[in-house]
PDB file of C-alpha atoms in Angstrom:
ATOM      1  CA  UNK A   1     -53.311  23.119 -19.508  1.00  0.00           C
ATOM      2  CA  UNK A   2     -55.689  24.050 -22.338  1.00  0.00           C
ATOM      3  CA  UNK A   3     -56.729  27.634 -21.720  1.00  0.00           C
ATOM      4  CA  UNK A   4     -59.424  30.281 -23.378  1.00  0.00           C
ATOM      5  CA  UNK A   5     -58.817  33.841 -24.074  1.00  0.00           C
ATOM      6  CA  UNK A   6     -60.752  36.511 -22.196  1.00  0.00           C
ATOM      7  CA  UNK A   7     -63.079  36.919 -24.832  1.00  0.00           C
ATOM      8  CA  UNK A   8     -63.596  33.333 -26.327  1.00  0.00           C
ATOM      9  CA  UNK A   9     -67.010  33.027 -26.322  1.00  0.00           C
ATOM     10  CA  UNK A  10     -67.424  36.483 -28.896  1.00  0.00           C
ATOM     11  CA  UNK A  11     -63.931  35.859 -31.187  1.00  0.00           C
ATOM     12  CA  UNK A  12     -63.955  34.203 -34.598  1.00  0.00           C
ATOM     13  CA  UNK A  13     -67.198  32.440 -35.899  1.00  0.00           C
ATOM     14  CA  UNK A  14     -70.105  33.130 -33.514  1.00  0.00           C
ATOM     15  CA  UNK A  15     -71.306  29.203 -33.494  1.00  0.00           C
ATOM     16  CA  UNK A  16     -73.071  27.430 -30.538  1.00  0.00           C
ATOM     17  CA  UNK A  17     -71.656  24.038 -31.742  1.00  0.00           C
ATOM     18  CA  UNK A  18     -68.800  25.530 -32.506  1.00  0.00           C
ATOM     19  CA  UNK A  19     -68.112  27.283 -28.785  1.00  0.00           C
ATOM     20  CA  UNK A  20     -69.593  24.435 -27.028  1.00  0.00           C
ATOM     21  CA  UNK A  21     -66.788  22.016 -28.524  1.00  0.00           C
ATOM     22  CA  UNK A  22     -64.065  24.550 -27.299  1.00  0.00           C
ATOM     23  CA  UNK A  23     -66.134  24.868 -23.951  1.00  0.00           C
ATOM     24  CA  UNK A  24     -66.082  21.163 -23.479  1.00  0.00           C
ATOM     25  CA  UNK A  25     -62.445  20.415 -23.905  1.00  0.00           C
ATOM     26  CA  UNK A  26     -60.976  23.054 -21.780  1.00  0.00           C
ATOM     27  CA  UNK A  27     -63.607  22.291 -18.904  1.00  0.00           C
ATOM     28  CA  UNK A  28     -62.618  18.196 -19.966  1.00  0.00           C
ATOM     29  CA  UNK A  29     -58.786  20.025 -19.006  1.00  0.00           C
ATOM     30  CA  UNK A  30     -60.207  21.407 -15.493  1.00  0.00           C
ATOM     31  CA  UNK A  31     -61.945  17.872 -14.406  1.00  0.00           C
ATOM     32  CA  UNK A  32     -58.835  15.829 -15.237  1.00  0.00           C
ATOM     33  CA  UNK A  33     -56.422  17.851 -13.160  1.00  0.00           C
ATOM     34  CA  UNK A  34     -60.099  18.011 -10.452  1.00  0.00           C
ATOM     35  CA  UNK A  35     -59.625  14.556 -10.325  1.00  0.00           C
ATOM     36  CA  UNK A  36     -56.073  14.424  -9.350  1.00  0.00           C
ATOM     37  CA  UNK A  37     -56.788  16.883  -6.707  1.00  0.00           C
ATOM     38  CA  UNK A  38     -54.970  19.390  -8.862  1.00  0.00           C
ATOM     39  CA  UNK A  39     -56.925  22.758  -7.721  1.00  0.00           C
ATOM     40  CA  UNK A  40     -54.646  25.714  -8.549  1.00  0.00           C
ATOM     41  CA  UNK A  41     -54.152  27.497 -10.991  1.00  0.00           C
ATOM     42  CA  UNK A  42     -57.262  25.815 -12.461  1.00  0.00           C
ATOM     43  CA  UNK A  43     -59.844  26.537 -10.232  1.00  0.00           C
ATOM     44  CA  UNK A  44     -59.092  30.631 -10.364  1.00  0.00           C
ATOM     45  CA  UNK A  45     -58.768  30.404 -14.011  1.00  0.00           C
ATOM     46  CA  UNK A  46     -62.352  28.868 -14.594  1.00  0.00           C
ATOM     47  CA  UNK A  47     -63.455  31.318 -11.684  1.00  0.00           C
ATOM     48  CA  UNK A  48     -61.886  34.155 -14.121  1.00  0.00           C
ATOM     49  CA  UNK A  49     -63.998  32.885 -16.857  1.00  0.00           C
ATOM     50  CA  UNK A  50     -67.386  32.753 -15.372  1.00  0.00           C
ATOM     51  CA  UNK A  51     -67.280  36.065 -13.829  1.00  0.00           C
ATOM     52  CA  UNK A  52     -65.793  37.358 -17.291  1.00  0.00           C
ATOM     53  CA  UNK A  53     -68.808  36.196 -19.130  1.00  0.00           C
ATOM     54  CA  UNK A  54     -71.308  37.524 -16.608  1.00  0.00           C
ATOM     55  CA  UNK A  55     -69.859  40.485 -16.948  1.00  0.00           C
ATOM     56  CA  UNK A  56     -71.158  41.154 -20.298  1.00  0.00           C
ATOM     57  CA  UNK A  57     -74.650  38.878 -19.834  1.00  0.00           C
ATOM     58  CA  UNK A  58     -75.271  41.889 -17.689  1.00  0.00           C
ATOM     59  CA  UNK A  59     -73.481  44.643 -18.419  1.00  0.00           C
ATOM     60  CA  UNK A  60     -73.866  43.546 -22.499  1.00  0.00           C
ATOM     61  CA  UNK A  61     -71.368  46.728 -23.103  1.00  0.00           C
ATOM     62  CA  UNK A  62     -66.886  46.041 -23.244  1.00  0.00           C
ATOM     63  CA  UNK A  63     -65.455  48.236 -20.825  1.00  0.00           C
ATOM     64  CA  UNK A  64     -61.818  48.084 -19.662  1.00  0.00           C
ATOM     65  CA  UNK A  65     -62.652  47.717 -16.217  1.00  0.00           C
ATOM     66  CA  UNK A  66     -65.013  44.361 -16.354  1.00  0.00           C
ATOM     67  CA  UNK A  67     -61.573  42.697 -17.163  1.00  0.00           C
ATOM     68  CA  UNK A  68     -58.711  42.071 -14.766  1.00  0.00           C
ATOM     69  CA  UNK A  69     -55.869  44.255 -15.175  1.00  0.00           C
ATOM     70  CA  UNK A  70     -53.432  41.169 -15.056  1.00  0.00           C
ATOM     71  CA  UNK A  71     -54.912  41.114 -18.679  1.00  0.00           C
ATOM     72  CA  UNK A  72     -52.308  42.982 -20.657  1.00  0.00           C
ATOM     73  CA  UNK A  73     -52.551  44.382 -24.613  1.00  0.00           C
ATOM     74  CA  UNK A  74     -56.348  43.823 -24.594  1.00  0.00           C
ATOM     75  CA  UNK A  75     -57.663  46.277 -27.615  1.00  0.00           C
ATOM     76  CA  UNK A  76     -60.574  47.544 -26.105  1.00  0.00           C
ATOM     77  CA  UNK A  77     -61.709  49.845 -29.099  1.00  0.00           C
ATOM     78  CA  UNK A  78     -61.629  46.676 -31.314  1.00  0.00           C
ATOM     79  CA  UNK A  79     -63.449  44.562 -28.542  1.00  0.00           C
ATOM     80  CA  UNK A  80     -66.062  47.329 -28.580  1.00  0.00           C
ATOM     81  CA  UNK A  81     -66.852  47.334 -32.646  1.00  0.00           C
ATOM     82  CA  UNK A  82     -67.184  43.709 -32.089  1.00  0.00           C
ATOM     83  CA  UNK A  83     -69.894  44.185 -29.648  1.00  0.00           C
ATOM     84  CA  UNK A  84     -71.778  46.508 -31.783  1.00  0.00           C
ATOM     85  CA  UNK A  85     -71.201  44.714 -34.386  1.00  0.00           C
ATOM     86  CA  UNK A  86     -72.998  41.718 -32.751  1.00  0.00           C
ATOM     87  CA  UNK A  87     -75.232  44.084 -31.101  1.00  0.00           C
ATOM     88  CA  UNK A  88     -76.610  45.167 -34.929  1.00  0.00           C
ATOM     89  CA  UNK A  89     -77.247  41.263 -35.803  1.00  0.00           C
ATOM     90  CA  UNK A  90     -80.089  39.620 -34.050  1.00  0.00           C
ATOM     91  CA  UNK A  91     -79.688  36.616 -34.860  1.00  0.00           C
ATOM     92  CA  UNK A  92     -75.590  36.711 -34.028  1.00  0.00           C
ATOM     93  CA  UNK A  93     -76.769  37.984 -30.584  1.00  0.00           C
ATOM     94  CA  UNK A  94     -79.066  35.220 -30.267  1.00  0.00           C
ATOM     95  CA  UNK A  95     -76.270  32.774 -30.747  1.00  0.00           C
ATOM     96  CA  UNK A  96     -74.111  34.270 -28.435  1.00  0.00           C
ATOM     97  CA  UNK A  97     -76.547  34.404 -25.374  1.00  0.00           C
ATOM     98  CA  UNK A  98     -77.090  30.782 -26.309  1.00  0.00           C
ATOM     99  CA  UNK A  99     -73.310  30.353 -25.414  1.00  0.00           C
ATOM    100  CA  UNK A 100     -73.389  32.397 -22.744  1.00  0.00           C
ATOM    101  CA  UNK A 101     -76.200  30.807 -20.804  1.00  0.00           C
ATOM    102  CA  UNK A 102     -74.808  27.053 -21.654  1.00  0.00           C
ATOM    103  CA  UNK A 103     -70.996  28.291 -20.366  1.00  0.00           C
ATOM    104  CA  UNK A 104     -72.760  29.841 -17.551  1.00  0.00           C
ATOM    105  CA  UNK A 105     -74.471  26.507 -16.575  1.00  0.00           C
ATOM    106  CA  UNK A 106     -71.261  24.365 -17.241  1.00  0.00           C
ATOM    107  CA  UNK A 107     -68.986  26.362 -15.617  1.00  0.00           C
ATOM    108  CA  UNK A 108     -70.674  26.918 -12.298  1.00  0.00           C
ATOM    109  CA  UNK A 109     -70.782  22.819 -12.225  1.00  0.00           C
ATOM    110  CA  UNK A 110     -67.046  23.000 -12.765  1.00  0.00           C
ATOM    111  CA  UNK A 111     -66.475  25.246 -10.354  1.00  0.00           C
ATOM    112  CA  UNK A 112     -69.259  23.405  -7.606  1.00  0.00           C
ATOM    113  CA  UNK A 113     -66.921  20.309  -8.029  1.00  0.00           C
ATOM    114  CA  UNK A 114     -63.570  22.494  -7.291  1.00  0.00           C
ATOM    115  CA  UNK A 115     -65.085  23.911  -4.333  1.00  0.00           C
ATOM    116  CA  UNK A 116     -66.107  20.980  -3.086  1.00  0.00           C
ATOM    117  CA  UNK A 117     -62.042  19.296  -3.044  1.00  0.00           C
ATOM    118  CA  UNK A 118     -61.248  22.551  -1.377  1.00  0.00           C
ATOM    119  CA  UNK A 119     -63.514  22.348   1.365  1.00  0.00           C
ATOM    120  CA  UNK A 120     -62.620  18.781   1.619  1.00  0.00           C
ATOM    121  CA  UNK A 121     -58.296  19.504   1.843  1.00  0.00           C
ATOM    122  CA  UNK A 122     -59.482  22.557   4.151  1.00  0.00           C
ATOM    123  CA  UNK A 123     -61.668  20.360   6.469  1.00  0.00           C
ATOM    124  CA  UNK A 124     -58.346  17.840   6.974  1.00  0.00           C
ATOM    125  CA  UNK A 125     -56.260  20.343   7.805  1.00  0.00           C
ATOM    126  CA  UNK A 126     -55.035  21.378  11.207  1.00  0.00           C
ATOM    127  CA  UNK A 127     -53.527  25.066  12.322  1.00  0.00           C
ATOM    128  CA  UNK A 128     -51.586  25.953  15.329  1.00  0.00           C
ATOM    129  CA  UNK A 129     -49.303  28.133  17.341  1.00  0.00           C
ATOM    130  CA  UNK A 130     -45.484  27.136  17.649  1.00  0.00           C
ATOM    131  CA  UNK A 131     -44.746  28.568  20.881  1.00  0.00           C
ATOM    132  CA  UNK A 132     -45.856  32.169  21.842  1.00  0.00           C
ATOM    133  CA  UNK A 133     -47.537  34.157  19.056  1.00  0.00           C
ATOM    134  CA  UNK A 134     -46.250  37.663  19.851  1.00  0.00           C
ATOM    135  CA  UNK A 135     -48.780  40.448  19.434  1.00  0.00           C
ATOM    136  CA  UNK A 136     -47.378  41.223  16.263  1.00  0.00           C
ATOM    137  CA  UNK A 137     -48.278  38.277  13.981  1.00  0.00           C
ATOM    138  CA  UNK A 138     -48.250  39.776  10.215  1.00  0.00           C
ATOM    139  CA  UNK A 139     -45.062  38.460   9.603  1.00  0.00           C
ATOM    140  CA  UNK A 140     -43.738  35.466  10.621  1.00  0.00           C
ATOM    141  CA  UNK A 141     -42.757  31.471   9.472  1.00  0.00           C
ATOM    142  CA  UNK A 142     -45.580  28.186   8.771  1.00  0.00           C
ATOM    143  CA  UNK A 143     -44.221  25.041   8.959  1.00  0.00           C
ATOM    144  CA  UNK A 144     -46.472  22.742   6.500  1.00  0.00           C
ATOM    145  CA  UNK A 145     -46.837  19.126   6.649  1.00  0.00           C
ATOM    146  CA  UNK A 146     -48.467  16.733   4.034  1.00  0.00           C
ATOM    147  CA  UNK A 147     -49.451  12.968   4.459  1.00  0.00           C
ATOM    148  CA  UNK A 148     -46.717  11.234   6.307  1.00  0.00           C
ATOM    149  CA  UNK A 149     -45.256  13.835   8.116  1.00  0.00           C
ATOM    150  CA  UNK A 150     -42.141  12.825   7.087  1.00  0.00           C
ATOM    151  CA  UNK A 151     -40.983  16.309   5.569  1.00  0.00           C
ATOM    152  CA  UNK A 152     -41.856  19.492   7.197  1.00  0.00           C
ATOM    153  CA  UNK A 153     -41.961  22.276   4.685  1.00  0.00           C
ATOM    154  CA  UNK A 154     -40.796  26.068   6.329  1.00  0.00           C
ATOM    155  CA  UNK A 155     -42.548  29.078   4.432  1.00  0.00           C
ATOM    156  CA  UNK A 156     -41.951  32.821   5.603  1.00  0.00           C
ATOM    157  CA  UNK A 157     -45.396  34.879   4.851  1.00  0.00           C
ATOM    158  CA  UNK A 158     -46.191  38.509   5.307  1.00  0.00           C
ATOM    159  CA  UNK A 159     -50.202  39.769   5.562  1.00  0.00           C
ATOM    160  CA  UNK A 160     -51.029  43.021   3.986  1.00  0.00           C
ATOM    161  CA  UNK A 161     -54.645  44.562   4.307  1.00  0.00           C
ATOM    162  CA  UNK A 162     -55.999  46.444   1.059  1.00  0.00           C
ATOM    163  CA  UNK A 163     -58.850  48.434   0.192  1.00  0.00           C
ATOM    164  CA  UNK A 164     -61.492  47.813  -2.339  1.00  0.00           C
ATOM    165  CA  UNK A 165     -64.791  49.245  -3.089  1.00  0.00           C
ATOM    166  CA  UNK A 166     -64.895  50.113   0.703  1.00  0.00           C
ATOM    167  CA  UNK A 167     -63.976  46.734   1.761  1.00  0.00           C
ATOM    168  CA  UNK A 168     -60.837  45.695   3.583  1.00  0.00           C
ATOM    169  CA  UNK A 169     -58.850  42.538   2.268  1.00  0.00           C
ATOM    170  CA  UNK A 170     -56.409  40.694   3.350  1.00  0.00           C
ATOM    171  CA  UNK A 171     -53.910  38.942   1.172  1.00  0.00           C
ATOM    172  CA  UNK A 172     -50.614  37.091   2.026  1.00  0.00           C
ATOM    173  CA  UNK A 173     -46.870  36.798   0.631  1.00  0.00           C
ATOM    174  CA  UNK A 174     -45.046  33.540   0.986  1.00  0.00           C
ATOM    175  CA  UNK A 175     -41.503  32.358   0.261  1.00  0.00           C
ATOM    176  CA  UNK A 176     -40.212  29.049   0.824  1.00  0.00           C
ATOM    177  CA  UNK A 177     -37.200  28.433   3.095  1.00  0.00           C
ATOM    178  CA  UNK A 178     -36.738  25.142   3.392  1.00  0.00           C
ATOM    179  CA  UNK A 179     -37.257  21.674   4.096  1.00  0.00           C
ATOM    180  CA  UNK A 180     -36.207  19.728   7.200  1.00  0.00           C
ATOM    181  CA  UNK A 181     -36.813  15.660   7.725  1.00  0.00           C
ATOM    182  CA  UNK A 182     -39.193  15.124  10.680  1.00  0.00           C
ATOM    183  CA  UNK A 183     -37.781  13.468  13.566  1.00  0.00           C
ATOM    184  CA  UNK A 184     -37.208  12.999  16.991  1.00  0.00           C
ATOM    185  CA  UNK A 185     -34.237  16.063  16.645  1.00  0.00           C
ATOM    186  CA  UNK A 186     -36.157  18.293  14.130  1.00  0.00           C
ATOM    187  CA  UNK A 187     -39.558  18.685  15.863  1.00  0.00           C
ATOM    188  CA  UNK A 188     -41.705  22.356  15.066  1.00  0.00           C
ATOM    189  CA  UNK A 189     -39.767  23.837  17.842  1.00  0.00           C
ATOM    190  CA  UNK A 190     -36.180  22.552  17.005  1.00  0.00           C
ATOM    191  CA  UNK A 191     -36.982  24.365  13.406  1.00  0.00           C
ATOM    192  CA  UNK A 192     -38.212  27.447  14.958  1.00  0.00           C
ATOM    193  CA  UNK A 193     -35.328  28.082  17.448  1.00  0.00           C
ATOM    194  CA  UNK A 194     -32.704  27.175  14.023  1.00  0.00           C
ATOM    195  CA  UNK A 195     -35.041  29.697  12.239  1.00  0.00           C
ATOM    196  CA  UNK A 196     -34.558  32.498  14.421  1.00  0.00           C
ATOM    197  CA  UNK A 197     -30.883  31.562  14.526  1.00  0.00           C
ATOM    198  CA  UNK A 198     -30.161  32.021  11.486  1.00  0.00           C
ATOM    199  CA  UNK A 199     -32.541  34.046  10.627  1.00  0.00           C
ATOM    200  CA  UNK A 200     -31.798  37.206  12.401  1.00  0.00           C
ATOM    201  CA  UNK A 201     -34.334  39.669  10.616  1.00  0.00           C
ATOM    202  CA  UNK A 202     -37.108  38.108  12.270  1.00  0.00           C
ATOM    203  CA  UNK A 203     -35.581  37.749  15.873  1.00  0.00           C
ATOM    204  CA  UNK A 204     -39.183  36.963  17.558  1.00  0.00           C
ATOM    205  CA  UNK A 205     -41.577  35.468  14.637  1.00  0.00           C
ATOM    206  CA  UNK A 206     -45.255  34.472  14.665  1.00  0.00           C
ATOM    207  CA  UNK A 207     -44.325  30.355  13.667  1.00  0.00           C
ATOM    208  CA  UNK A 208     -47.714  28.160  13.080  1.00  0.00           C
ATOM    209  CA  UNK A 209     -47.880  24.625  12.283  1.00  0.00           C
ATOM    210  CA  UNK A 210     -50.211  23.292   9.416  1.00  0.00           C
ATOM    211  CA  UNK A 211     -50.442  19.229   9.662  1.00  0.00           C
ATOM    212  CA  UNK A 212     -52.848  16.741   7.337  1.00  0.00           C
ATOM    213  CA  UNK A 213     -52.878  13.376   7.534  1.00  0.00           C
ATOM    214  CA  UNK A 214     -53.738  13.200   4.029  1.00  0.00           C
ATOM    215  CA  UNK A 215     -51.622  13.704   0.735  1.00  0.00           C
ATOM    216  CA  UNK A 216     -52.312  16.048  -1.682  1.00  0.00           C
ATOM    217  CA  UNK A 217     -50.228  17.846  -4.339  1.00  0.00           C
ATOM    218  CA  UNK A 218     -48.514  20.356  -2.739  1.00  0.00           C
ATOM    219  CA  UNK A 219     -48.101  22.797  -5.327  1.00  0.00           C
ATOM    220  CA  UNK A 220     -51.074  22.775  -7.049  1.00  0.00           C
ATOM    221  CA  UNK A 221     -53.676  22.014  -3.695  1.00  0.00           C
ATOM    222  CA  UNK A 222     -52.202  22.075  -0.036  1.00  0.00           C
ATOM    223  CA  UNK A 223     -49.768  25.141  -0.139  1.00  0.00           C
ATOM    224  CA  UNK A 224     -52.812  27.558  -1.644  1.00  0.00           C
ATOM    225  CA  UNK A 225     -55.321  26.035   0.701  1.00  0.00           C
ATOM    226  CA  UNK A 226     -53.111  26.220   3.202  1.00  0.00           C
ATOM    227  CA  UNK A 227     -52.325  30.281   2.818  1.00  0.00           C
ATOM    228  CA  UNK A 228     -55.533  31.461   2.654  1.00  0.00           C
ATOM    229  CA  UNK A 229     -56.780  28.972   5.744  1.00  0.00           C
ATOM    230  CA  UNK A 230     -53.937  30.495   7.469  1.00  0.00           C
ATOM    231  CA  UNK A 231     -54.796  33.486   6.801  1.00  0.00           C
ATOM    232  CA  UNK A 232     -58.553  33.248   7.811  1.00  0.00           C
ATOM    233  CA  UNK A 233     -56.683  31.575  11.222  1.00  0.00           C
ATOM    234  CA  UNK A 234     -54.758  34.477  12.122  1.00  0.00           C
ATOM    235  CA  UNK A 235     -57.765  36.364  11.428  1.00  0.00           C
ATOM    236  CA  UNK A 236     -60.041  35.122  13.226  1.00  0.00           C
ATOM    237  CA  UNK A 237     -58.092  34.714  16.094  1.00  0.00           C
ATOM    238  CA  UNK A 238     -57.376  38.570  16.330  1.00  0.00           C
ATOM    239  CA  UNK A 239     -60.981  39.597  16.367  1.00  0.00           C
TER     240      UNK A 239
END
């Protein structure tokens, strides 16, 4: 996938023709994979990009913490004397909140149409218990199920809660297991009981089932759709 650097729209030759061509053919990237139904990594890399940029429409100075930290080797010094060194040329600035308020515009199109295939893959999806949910349900297997139903796919996940900015997140670990052919044998609670089996550090897990009757990449769309509606499940249902 075509990608931009953190600081793309300020780098190199400060040209609205210029940055709208690179603009173009990396959003041109995003709607061809949008298309497909392709949402991830795409959609939280364009995501990245607008809040990046409207981070210094507002802030208009380079600090280290407006950019993620899973940005690595970023000089910030240089980044700095290239703001004041824009800062010093009117007409340069000029240019560059042209290309800031045409990205801005673009990308929250972009990033309307992405939102609008994940509400649709989260709408057709369906969660629920395997058995008893035991009180403790932070750890504990999904069983996930695309189109045909054909293949059940068995995650293990793990919920953490975080702090930030006085806010309490919650954010969730997954590793696959396996993948068992649905049939009359191998039904959600045939895979559970063979989980906990073999499985014998989780000897009483939280198991959910999440079904669509539609198919969608699983990869790029229905496994991160599916962890964070799981997630908002579990949730919900313990408040």
């Amino acid at each position: 996938m075509k990608t931009l650097s953190q600081t793309w729209f300020a780098e190199g030759y400060i040209d609205f023709e210029l940055k709208k061509y690179t603009l173009l053919a990396y959003l041109q990237e995003i709607h061809k994979e949008f298309t497909q139904n392709k949402l991830y990594p795409q959609l939280s890399d364009i995501i990245f990009h607008h809040n990046n940029i409207l981070h210094f429409k507002h802030n208009k100075e380079m600090l280290q913490e407006q950019f993620p930290k899973r940005f690595t080797g970023v000089n910030m010094d240089k980044l700095q004397l290239l703001y004041e060194k824009i800062v010093e040329d009117d007409e340069m600035m000029k240019e560059l909140e042209d290309i800031i308020g045409y990205a801005v515009n673009r990308m929250n199109s972009t990033i309307k149409s992405g939102a609008e295939i994940y509400e649709f893959v989260e709408d057709k999806l369906s969660i629920a218990p395997v058995g008893i949910i035991p009180l403790e349900n932070r750890e504990g297997y999904f069983f996930l199920c695309n189109g045909s139903y054909h293949q059940t796919y068995v995650y293990q996940y793990r919920l953490s809660i975080f702090e930030k900015h006085d806010e309490k997140y919650r954010s969730i670990k997954t590793t696959f297991i396996a993948q068992w052919k649905r049939n009359i044998v191998h039904t959600f609670e045939h895979i559970k009981t063979e989980l906990i089996r073999i499985r014998r550090d989780l000897p009483n897990p939280a198991v959910y089932c999440i079904e669509t009757g539609l198919s969608f990449p699983l990869e790029e769309t229905l496994l991160p759709v599916a962890k964070r509606s799981l997630v908002k499940y579990i949730t919900g249902n313990a408040a």
